[in-house]
Structures are given as C-alpha cells and as structure tokens.
CSV table of C-alpha atoms and ligand atoms in Angstrom, one decimal:
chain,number,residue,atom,x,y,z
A,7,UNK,CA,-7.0,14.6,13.0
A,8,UNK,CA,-5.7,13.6,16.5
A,9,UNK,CA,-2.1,14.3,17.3
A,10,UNK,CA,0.5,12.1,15.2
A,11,UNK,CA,3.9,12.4,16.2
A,12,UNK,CA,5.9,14.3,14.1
A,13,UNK,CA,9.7,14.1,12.3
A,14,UNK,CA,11.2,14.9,16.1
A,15,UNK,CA,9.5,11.5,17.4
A,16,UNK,CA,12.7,9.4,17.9
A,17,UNK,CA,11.1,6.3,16.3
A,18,UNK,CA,10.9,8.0,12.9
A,19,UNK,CA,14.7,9.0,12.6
A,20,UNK,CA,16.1,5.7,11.5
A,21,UNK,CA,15.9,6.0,8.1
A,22,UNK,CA,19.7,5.6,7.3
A,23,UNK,CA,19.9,2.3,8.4
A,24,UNK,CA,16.4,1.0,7.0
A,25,UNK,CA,17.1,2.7,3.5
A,26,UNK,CA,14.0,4.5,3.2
A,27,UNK,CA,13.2,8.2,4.2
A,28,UNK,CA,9.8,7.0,6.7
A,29,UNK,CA,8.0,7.0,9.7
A,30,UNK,CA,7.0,5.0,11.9
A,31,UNK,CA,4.2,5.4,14.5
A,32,UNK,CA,3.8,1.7,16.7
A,33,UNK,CA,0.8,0.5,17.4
A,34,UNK,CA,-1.1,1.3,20.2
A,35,UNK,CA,-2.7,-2.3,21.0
A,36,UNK,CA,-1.2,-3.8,24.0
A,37,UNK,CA,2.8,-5.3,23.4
A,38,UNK,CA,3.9,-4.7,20.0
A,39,UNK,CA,3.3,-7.5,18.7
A,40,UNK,CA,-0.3,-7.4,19.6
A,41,UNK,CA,-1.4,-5.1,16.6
A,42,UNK,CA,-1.7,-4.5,13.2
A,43,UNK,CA,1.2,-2.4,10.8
A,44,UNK,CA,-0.1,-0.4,8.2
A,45,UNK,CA,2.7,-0.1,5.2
A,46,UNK,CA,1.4,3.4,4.0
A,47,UNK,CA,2.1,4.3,0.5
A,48,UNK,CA,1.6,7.3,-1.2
A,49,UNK,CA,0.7,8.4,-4.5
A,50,UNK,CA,3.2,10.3,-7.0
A,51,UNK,CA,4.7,13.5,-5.7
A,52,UNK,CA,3.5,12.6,-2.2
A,53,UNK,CA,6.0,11.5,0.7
A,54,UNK,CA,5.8,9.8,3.7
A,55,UNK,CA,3.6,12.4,5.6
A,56,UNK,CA,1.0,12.0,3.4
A,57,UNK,CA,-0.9,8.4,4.3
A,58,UNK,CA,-0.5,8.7,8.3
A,59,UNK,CA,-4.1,10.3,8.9
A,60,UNK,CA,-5.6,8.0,6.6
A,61,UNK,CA,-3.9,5.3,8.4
A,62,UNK,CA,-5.2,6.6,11.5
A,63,UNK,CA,-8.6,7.4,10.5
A,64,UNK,CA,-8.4,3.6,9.0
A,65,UNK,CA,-7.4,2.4,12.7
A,66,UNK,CA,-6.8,4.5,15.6
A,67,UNK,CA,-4.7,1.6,17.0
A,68,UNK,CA,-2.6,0.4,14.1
A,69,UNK,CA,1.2,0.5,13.9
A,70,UNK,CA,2.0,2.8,10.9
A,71,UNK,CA,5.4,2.4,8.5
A,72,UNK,CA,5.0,5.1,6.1
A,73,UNK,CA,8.1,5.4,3.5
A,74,UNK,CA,8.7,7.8,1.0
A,75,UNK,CA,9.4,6.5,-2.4
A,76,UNK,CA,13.1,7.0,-4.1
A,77,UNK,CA,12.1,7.1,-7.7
A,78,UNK,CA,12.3,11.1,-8.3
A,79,UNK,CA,10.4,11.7,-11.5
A,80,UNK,CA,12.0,14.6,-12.8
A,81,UNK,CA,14.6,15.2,-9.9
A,82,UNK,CA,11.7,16.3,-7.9
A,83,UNK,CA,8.8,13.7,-8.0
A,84,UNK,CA,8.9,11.0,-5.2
A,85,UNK,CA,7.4,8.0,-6.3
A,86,UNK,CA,8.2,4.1,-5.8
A,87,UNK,CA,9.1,2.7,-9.1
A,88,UNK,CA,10.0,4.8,-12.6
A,89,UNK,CA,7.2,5.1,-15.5
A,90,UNK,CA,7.7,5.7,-19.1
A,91,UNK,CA,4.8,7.5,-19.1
A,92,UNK,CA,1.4,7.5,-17.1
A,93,UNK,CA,0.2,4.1,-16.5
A,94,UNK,CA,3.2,2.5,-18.4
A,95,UNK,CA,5.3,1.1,-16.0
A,96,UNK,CA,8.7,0.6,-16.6
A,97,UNK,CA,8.8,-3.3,-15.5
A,98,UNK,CA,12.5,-4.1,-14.6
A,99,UNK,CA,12.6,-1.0,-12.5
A,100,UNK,CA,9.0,-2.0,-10.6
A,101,UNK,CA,10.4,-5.7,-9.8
A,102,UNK,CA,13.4,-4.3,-8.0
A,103,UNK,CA,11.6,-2.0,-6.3
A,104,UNK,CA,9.2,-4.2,-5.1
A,105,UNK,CA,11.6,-6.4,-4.1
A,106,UNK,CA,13.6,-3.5,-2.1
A,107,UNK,CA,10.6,-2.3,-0.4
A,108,UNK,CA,9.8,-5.3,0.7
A,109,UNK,CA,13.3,-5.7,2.2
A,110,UNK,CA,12.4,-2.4,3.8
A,111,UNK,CA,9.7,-3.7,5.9
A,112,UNK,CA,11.3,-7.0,6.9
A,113,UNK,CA,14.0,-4.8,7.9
A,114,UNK,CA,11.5,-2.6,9.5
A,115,UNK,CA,9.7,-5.1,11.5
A,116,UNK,CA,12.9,-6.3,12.7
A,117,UNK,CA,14.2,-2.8,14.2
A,118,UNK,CA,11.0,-1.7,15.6
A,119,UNK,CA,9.5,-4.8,17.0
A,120,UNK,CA,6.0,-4.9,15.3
A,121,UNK,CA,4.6,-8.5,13.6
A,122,UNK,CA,6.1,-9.0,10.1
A,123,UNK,CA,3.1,-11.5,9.8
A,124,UNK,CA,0.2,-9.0,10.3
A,125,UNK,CA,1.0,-6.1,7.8
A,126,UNK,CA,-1.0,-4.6,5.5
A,127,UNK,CA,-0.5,-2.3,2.9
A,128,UNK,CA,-2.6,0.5,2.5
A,129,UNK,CA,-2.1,2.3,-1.0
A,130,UNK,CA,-2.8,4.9,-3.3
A,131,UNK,CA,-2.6,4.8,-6.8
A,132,UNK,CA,1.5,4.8,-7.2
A,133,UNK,CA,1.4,3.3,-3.6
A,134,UNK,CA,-1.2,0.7,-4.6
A,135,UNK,CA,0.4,-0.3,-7.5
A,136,UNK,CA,3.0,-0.9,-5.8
A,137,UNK,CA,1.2,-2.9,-3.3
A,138,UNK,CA,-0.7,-5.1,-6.0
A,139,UNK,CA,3.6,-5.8,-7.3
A,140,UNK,CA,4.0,-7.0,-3.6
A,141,UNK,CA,1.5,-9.3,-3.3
A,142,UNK,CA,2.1,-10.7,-6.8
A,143,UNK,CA,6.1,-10.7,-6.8
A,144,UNK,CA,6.5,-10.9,-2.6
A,145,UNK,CA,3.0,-12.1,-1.2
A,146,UNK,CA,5.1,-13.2,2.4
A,147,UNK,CA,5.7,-9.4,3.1
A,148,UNK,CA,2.0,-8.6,3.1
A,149,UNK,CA,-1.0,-10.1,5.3
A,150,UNK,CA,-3.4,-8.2,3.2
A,151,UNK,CA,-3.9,-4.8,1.7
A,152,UNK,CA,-6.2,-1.8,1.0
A,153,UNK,CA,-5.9,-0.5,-2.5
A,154,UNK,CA,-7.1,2.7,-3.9
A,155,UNK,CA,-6.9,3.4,-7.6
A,156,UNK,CA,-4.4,0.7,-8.7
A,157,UNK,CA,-4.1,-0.8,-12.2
A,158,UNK,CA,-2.5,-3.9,-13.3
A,159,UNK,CA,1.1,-3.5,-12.4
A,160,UNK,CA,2.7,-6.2,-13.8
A,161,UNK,CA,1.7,-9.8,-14.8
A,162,UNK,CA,3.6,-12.6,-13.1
A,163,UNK,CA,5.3,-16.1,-15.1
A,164,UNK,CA,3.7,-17.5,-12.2
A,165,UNK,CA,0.9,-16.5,-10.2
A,166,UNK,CA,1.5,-17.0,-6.2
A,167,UNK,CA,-0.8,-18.4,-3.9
A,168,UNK,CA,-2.9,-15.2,-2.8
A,169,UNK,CA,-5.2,-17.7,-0.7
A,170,UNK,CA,-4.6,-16.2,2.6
A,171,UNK,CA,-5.1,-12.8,1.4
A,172,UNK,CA,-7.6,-10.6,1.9
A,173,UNK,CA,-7.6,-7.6,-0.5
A,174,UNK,CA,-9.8,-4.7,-0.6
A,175,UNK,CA,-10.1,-2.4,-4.2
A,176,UNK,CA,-11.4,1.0,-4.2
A,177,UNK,CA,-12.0,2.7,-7.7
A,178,UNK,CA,-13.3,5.1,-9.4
A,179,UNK,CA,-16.1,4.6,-11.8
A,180,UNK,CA,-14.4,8.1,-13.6
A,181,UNK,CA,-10.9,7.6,-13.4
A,182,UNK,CA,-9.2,8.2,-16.6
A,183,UNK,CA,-6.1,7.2,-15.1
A,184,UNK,CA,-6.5,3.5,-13.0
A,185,UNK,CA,-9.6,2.5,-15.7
A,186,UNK,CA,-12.8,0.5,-14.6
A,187,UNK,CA,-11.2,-1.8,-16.8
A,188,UNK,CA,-7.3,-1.8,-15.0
A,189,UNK,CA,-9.3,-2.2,-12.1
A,190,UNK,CA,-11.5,-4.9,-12.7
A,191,UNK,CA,-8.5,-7.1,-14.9
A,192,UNK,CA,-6.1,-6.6,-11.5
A,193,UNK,CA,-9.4,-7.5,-9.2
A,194,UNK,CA,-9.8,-11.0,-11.2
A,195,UNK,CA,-6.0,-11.6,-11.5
A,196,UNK,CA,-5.7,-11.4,-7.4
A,197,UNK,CA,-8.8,-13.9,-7.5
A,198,UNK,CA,-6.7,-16.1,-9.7
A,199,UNK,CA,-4.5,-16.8,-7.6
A,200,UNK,CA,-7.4,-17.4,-5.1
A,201,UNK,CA,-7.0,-14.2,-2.7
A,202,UNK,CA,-10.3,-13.0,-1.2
A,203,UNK,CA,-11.5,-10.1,-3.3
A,204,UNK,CA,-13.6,-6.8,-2.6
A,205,UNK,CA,-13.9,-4.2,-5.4
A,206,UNK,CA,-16.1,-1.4,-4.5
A,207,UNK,CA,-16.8,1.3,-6.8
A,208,UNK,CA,-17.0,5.0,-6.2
A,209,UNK,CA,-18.3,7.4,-8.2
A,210,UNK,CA,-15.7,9.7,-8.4
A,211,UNK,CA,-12.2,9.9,-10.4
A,212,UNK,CA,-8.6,9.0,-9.2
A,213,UNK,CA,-8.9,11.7,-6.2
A,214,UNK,CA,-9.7,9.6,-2.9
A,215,UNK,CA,-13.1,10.7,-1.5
A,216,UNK,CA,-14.6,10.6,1.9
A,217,UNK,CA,-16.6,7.2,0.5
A,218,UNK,CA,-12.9,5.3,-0.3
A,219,UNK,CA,-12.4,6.2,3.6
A,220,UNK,CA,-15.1,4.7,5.3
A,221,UNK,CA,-15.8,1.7,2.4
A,222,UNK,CA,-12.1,1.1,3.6
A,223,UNK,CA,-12.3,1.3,7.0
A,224,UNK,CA,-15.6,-1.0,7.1
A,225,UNK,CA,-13.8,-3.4,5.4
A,226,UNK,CA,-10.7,-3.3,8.4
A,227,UNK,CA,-13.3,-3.9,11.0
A,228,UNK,CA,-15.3,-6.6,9.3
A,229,UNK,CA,-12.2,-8.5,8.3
A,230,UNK,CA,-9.1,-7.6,11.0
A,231,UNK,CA,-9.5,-10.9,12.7
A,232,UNK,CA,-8.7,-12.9,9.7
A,233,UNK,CA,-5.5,-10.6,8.7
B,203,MLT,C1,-0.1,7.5,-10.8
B,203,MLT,O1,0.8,7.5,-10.0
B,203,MLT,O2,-0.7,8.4,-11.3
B,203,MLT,C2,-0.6,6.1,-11.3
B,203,MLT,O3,-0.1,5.1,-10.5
B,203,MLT,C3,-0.3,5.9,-12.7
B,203,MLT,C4,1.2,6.0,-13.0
B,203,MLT,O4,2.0,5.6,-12.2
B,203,MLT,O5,1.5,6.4,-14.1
C-alpha cells in the first residue's frame, strides 16, 4: 500500500472537537474542493485505521474521513450503533447514531475544507449498515455510497428521495450473516425510493475479497462523474 499518513499527521488530531476518534487524509485532486471524500466505515471491532487502504486502493486521489465507531460492544468492541444480537439492530440506538454521524461529517467538511456535496460512504458490514441508515434517515449527508455486506437496517415511515443516488452493493452469495435475501430486500428498498442500484454478487461469505475491491473500484470510475 503506498504511504498513508499516520496518527502524527496533524490533520488527523482533531477529534475532540468533531466528536469522533478519525482520520482524515484530503484529497489529492487539485483545491479541496475539487475531489471526492470517502466516509470510511468499518466493520465491528475494527477502528478507523482499518478502511484507509481500501479507500485508497478505491481512489488514489480521494479525500478520506475515516471514524471510529463509539458503540463498544462489550467495553471493548467499536462499532457504530448497539445490537441485541447479530443482525438485530437495536433501532432507537441506530437512528441517533445515524443522525450523529452525520453531524460528524457536516462538521467534518466544515473544519477541513473538503465538498459536503460529493461524499460517499464506503462501508463494511457494521459500516455499511450504517451507511444504508444514512441514506434512508439523512440522504443530504451522502452523494452516494459503496456497500459491502449490509442488510436492511431499518425501514423508514417514509421513504426519501434516493433519485440522485448512486449506490453500489457488494454481497456475498455465502454469507450467513448479511443474507442473499437482506441483501436483495435492502437493494429493492433503495430502488424504491428511485436511487440507481448495482448489486453484484460474490461468491464468497461476509469476509471482503480481492473481487468486492476491484467490482468496487470499477464501479467509482464508471460512475465518479455523476457523484
Ligand atoms: C456485523 O457487524 O457483523 C453485521 O453488521 C451484523 C450485525 O451488526 O449484527
């Protein structure tokens, strides 16, 4: 992986005042505002180093805003809302969340400079689910997003207006955990509220492979222009 700036980089110390233990990486395109942010999310137990190769591998120019998330399952498990148990969510706790994460990045973009218009979430099963929350509870936080593994997270009174959103899905055809059929029910809600769709399958499990990668990143280049 080529060289990512680590904790001593000055622009990741400002977590205090955004809320979030994160980092932040700006992008590389001309002027700040030029690029694309990638809002990394991790999956449970990870933390905020986890996502920022992917992100990079995704797009060696993107900003990337990588938080860690503040739910500890067990006093020791970071993830970004609290579960009663695997795959059922504990709902209350996932709309606040949602709602302070996306706090977070507004926040975010304001401090650091980057576009609060062209962000895109990039997440991984906890992260994703996440994600899928955002764009059904907050869909103004997020331009589009890249989701690996998710299931339904919640179901909205009222769906938003997902119609410029472009969303891919990456799942497993074996995942016991985010089901071909969690998958396939969240893909057709998202189309509901008429957001452009891709759902490619892998054959694999919940583990990201090497395919989710570059599925993912062929979907950024064929579709950065419209995000
Ligand atoms: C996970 O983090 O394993 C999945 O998102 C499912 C869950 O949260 O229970």
């Amino acid at each position: 992986m080529m060289g990512i700036p680590t904790s001593s980089s000055p622009a990741t110390n400002k977590s205090n005042q955004l809320g979030f233990t994160h980092r932040y990486i700006p992008s590389l395109d001309a002027g700040d505002r030029a690029g694309l942010t990638l809002l990394l999310l991790h999956g449970t137990g990870g933390n905020e180093d986890d996502l920022l190769p992917l992100g990079r591998e995704l797009d060696p120019n993107a900003g990337l805003l990588s938080p860690r998330g503040k739910i500890l399952e067990g006093g020791r498990i970071p993830r970004f809302f609290r579960r009663l148990a695997e795959g059922v969510f504990d709902i209350e706790d996932l709309k606040f969340r949602t709602h302070e994460l996306a706090g977070f990045v507004e926040k975010a973009s304001g401090m650091y400079g980057f576009d609060a218009h062209k962000v895109i979430a990039v997440g991984y099963s906890n992260g994703a689910n996440i994600a899928a929350s955002m764009l059904l509870l907050k869909p103004q936080t997020l331009s589009g997003a890249i989701l690996f593994r998710a299931m339904v997270p919640l179901v909205p009174d009222n769906l938003p207006d997902l119609s410029d959103k472009r969303i891919f899905m990456s799942s497993g055809l074996r995942d016991p955990i985010a089901t071909r059929q969690e998958a396939e029910t969240l893909s057709e809600l998202l189309k509901q509220a008429h957001a452009v769709v891709d759902l490619q399958w892998q054959n694999s499990g919940h583990e990201l492979t090497q395919d989710d990668v570059h599925a993912a990143k062929q979907w950024l280049v064929l579709n950065k222009k419209q995000l």
